[in-house]
Short mmCIF file of C-alpha atoms in Angstrom, two decimals:
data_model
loop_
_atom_site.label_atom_id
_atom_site.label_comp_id
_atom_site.label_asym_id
_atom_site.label_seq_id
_atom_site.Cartn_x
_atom_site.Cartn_y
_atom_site.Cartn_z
CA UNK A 1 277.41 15.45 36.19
CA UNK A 2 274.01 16.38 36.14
CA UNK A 3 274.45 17.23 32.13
CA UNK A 4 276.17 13.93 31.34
CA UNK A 5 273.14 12.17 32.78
CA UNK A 6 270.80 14.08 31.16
CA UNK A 7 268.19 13.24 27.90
CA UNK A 8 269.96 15.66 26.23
CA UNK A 9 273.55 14.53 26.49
CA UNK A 10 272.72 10.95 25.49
CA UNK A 11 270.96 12.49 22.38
CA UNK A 12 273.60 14.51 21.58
CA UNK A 13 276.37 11.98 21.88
CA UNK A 14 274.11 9.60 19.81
CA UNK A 15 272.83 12.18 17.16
CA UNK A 16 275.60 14.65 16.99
CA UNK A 17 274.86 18.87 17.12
CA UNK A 18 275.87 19.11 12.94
CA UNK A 19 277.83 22.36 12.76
CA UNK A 20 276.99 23.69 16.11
CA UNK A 21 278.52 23.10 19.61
CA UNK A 22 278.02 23.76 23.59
CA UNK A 23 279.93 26.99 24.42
CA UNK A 24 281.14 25.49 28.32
CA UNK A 25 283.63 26.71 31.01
CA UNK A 26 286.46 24.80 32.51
CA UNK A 27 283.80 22.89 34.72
CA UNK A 28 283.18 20.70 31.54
CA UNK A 29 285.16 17.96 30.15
CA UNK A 30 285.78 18.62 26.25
CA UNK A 31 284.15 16.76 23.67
CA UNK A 32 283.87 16.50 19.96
CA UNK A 33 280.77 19.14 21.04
CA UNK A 34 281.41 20.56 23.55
CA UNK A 35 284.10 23.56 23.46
CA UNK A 36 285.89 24.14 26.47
CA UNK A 37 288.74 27.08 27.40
CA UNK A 38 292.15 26.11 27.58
CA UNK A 39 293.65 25.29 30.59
CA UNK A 40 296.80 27.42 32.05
CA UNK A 41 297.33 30.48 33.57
CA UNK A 42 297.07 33.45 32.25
CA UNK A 43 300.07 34.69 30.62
CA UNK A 44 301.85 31.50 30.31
CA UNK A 45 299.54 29.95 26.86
CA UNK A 46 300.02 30.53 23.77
CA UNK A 47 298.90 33.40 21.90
CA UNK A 48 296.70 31.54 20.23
CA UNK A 49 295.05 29.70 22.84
CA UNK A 50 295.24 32.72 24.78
CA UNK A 51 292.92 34.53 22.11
CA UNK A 52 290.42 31.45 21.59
CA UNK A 53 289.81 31.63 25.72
CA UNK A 54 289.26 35.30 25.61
CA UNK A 55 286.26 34.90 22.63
CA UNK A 56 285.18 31.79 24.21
CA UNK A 57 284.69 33.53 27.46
CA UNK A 58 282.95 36.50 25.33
CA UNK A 59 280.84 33.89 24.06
CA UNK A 60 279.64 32.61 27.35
CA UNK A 61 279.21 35.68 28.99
CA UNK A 62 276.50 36.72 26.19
CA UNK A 63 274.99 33.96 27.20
CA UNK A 64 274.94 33.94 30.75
CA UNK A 65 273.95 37.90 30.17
CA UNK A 66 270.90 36.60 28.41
CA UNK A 67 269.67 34.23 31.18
CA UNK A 68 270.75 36.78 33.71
CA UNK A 69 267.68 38.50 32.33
CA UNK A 70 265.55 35.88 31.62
CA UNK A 71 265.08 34.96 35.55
CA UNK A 72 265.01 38.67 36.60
CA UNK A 73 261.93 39.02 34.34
CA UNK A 74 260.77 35.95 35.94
CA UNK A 75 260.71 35.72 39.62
CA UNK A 76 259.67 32.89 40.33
CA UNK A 77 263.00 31.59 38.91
CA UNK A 78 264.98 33.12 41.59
CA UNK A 79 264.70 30.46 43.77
CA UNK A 80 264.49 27.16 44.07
CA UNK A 81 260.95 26.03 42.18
CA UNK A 82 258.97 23.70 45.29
CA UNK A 83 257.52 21.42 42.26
CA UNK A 84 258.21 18.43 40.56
CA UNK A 85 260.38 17.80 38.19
CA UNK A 86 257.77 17.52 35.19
CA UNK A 87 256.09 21.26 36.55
CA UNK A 88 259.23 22.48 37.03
CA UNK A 89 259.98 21.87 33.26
CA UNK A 90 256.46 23.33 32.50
CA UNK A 91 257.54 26.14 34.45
CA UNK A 92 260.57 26.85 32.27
CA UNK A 93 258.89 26.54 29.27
CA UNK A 94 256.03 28.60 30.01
CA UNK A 95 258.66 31.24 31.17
CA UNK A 96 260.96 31.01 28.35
CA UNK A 97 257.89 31.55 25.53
CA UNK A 98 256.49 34.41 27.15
CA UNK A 99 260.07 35.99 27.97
CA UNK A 100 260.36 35.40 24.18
CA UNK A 101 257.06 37.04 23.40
CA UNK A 102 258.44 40.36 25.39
CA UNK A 103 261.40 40.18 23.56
CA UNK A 104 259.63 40.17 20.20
CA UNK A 105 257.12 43.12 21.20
#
């Protein structure tokens, strides 16, 4: 929900992503770019559907990998940040240039 309210989902759905999409789990709803896995058990889809779940999942687990270390550089992102909404945005950004600054050096 809090997505679909967002800036960034009313740009999208106005703007479009081009050639790229949102790599989401099941929590989603699909859209035209948003890529979701497909739903059924395991064992019972297709083989095809069955193989575009298990490198979507690969997909998001990269990524959830990635911000896994992100907030264990950062701290302060372990918990809930006691600022407002505008510093807490300052806070991210500040975090995510100098976590990309580590990365680089």
């Amino acid at each position: 929900m809090a997505f679909a309210f967002s800036d960034l989902a009313k740009r999208i759905a106005n703007e479009g992503l081009g050639d790229d999409y949102i790599v989401a789990d099941d929590a989603y709803v699909a859209s035209p770019w948003i890529i979701t896995p497909w739903s059924g058990a395991k064992g019972t889809l297709k083989p095809h559907k069955a193989c575009f779940n298990y490198w979507q999942s690969r997909t998001r687990t990269v990524v959830e990998q990635a911000f896994g270390i992100y907030v264990r550089r950062w701290g302060v992102l372990q918990s809930t940040l006691d600022v407002s909404l505008y510093h807490a945005s300052l806070v991210v950004e500040t975090t995510m240039k100098l976590h990309n600054i580590c990365c680089d050096e």
